[in-house]
mmCIF file of C-alpha atoms in Angstrom:
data_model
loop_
_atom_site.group_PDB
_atom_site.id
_atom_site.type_symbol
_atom_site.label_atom_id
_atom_site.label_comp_id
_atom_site.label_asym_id
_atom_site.label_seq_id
_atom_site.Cartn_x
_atom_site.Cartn_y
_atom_site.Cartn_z
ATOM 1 C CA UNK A 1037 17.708 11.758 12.061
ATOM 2 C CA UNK A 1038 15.981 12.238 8.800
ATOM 3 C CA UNK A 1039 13.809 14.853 8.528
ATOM 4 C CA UNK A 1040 14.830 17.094 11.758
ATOM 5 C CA UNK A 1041 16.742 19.911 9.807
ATOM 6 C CA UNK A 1042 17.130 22.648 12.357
ATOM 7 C CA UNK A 1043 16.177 20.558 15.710
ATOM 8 C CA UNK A 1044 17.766 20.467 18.517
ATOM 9 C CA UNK A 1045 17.758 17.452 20.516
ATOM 10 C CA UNK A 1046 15.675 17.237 24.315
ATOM 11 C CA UNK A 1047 17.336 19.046 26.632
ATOM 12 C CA UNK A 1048 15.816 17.236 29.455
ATOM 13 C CA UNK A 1049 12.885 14.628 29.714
ATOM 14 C CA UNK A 1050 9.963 14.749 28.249
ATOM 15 C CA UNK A 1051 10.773 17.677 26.136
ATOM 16 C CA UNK A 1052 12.219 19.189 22.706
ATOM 17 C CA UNK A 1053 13.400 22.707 22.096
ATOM 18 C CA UNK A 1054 13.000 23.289 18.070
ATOM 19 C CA UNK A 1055 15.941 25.999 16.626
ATOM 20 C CA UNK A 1056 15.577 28.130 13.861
ATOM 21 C CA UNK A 1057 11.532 26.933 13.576
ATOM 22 C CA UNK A 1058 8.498 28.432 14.004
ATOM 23 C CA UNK A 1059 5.197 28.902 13.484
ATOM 24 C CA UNK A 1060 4.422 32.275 12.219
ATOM 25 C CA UNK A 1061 7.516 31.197 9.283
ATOM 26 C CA UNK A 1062 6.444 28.278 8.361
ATOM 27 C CA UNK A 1063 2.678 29.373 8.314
ATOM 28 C CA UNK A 1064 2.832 29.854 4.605
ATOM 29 C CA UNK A 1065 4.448 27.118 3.449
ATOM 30 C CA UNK A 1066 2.012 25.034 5.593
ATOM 31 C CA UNK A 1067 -0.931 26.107 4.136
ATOM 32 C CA UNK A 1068 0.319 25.476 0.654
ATOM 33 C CA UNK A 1069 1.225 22.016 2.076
ATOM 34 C CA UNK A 1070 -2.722 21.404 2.519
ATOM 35 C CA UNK A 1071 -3.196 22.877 -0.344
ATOM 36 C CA UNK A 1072 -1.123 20.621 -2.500
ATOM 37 C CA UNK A 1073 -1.672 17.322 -0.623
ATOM 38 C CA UNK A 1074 -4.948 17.465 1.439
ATOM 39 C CA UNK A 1075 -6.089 17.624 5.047
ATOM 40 C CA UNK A 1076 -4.437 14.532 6.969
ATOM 41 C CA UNK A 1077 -7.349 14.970 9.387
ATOM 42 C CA UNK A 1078 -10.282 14.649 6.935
ATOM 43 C CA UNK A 1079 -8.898 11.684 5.146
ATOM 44 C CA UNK A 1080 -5.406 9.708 4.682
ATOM 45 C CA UNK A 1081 -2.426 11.800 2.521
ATOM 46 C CA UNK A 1082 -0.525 9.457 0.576
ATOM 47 C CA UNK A 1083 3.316 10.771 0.296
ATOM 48 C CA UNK A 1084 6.220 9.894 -1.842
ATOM 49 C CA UNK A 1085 8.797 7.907 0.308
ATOM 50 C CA UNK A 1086 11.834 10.453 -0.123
ATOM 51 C CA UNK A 1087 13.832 12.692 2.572
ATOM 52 C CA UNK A 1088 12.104 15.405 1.372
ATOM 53 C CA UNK A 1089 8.488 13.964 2.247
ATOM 54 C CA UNK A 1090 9.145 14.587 5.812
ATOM 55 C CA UNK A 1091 9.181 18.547 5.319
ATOM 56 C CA UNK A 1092 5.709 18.137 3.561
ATOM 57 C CA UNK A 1093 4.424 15.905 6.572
ATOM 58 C CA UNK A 1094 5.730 18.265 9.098
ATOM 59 C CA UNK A 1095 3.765 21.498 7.469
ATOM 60 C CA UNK A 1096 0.713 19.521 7.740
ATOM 61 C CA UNK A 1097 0.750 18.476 10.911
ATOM 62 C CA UNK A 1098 1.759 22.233 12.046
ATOM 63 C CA UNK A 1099 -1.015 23.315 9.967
ATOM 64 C CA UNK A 1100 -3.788 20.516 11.215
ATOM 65 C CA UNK A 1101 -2.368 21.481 14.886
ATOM 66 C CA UNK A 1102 -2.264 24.836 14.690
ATOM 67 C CA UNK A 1103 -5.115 26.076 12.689
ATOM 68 C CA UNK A 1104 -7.475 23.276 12.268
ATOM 69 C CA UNK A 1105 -7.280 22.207 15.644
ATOM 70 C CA UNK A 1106 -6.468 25.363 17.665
ATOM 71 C CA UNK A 1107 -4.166 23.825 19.993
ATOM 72 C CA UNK A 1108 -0.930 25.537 21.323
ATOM 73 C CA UNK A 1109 2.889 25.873 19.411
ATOM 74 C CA UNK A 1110 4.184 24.013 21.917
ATOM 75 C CA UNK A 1111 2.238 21.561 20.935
ATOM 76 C CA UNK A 1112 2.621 22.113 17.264
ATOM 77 C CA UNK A 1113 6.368 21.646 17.868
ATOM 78 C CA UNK A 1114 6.468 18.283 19.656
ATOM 79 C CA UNK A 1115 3.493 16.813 17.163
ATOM 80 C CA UNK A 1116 5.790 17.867 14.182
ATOM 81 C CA UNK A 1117 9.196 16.534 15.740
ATOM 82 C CA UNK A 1118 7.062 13.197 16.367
ATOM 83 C CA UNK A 1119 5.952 13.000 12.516
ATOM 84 C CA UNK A 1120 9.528 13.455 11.326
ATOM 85 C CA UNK A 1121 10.737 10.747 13.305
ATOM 86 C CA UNK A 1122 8.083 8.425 12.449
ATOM 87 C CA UNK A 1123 8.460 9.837 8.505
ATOM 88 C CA UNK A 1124 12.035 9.243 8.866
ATOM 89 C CA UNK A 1125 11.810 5.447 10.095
ATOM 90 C CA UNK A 1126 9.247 4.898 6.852
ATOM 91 C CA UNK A 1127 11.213 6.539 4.039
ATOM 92 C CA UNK A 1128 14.633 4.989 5.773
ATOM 93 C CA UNK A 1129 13.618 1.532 6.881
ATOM 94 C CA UNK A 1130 10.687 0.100 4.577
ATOM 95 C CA UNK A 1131 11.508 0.322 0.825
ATOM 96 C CA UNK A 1132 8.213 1.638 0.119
ATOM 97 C CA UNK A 1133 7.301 4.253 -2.688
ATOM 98 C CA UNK A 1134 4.279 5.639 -0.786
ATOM 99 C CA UNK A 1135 3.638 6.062 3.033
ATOM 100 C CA UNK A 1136 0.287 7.707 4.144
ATOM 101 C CA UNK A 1137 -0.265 10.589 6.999
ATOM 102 C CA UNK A 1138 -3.465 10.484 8.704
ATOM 103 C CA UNK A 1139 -3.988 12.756 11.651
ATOM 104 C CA UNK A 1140 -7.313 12.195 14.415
ATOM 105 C CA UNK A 1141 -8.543 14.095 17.173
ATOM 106 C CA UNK A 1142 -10.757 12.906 19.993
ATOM 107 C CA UNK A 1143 -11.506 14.281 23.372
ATOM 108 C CA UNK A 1144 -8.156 15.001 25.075
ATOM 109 C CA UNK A 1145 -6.109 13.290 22.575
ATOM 110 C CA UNK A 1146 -4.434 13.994 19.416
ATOM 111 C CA UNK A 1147 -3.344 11.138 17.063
ATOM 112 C CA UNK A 1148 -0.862 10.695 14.427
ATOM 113 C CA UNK A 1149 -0.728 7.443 12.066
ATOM 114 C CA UNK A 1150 1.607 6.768 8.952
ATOM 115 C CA UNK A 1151 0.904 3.592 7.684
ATOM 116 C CA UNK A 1152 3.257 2.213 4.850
ATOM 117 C CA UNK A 1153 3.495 -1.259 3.310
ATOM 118 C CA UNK A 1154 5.918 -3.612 5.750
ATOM 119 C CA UNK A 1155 5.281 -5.422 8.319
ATOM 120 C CA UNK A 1156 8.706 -4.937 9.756
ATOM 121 C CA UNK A 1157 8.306 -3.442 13.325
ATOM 122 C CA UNK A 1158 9.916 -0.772 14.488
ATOM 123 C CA UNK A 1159 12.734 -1.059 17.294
ATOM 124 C CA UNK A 1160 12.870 0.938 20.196
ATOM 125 C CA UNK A 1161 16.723 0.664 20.757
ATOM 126 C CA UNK A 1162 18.792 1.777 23.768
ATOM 127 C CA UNK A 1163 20.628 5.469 22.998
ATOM 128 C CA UNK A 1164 23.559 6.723 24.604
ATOM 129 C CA UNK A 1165 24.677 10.654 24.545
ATOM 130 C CA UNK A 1166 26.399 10.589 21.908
ATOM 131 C CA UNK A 1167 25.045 8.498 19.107
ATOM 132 C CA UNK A 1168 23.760 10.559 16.163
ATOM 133 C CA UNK A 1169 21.326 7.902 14.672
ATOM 134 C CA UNK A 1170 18.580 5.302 16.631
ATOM 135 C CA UNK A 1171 17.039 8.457 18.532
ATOM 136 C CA UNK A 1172 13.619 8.605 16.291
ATOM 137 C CA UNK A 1173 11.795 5.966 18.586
ATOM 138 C CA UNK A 1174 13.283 7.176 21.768
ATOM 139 C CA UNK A 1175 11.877 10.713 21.115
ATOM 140 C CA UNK A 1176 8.741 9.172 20.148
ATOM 141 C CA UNK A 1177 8.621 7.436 23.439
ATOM 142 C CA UNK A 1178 9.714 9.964 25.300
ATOM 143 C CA UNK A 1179 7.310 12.503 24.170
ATOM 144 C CA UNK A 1180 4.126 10.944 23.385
ATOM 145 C CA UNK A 1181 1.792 9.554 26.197
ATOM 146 C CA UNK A 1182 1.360 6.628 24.246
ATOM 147 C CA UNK A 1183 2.800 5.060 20.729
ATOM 148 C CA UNK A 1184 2.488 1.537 19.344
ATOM 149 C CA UNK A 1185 1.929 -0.373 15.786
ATOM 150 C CA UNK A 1186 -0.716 -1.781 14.268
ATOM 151 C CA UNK A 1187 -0.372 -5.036 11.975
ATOM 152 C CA UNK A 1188 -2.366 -4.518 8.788
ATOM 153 C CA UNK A 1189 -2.962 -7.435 6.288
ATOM 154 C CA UNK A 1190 -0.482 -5.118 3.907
ATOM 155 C CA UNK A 1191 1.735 -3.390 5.829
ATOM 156 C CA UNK A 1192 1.689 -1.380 9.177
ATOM 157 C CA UNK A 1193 0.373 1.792 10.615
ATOM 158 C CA UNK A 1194 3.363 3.544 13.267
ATOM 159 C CA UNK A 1195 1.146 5.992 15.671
ATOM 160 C CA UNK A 1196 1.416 8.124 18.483
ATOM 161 C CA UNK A 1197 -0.983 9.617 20.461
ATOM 162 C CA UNK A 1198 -0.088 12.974 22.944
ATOM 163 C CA UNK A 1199 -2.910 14.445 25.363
ATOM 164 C CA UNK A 1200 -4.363 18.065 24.681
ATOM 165 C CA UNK A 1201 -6.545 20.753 26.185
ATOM 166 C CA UNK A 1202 -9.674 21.009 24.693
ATOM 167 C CA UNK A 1203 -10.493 23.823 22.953
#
């Protein structure tokens, strides 16, 4: 799975155990991350399609998650999982050079968009215990509440949404 240096995978439904990350270490790095690119919540963050894009999108969801929004690590941790699967499907399967990270909130809900230029659709494909590639979409169903794709006269937008307290 692109992207998911130092994850584990689920241990049981519905949930993902991250090793060897966390919060208070990455906290620098994140903030630099907005710093560099922008706020994916105040307006779309283009990114270049490469393996290493999906570190950058993880720090700023963390950060928008974390700080901006105020909402818990465990949180944090499944919202960041979610972008790196969704980063990884862009950069791996759509021969773009630029995918975009846009992040919404609303009442209850948290949102997470990257749009890129294909109109292929993703697959969500059967997984078995041992296979080592195909689980990005799985995860993404397993731990958002919802997740779908949006058709866009140039490409696609890949999105999941996940409920959350309000602060």
């Amino acid at each position: 799975m692109a992207g998911l240096e130092g994850f584990e995978q689920p241990r049981r439904h519905a949930s993902a155990t991250a090793a060897r990350w966390s919060p208070a270490v990455e906290d620098e790095r994140a903030l630099k991350a907005v710093e560099l690119f922008g706020n994916p919540a105040e307006a779309e963050v283009p990114l270049p399609s490469r393996p290493e894009s999906a570190a950058i999108a993880r720090r700023l969801a963390q950060v928008v998650v974390l700080r901006h929004w105020g909402h818990s690590p465990r949180m944090a941790e499944d919202a960041v999982l979610l972008v790196s699967e969704l980063v990884g499907n862009a950069v791996r399967h759509t021969g773009a050079r630029v995918f975009g990270l846009r992040m919404r909130r609303r009442r209850g809900w948290i949102r997470v968009e990257i749009r890129d230029p294909s109109r292929g659709l993703p697959c969500l494909m059967p997984v078995q215990d041992m296979d080592v590639s195909g689980r990005g979409l799985f995860l993404v169903d397993k731990l958002a509440d919802r997740w779908g794709v949006d058709l866009l006269p140039r490409g696609k937008t890949t999105w999941f949404e996940m409920r959350a307290a309000d602060r």
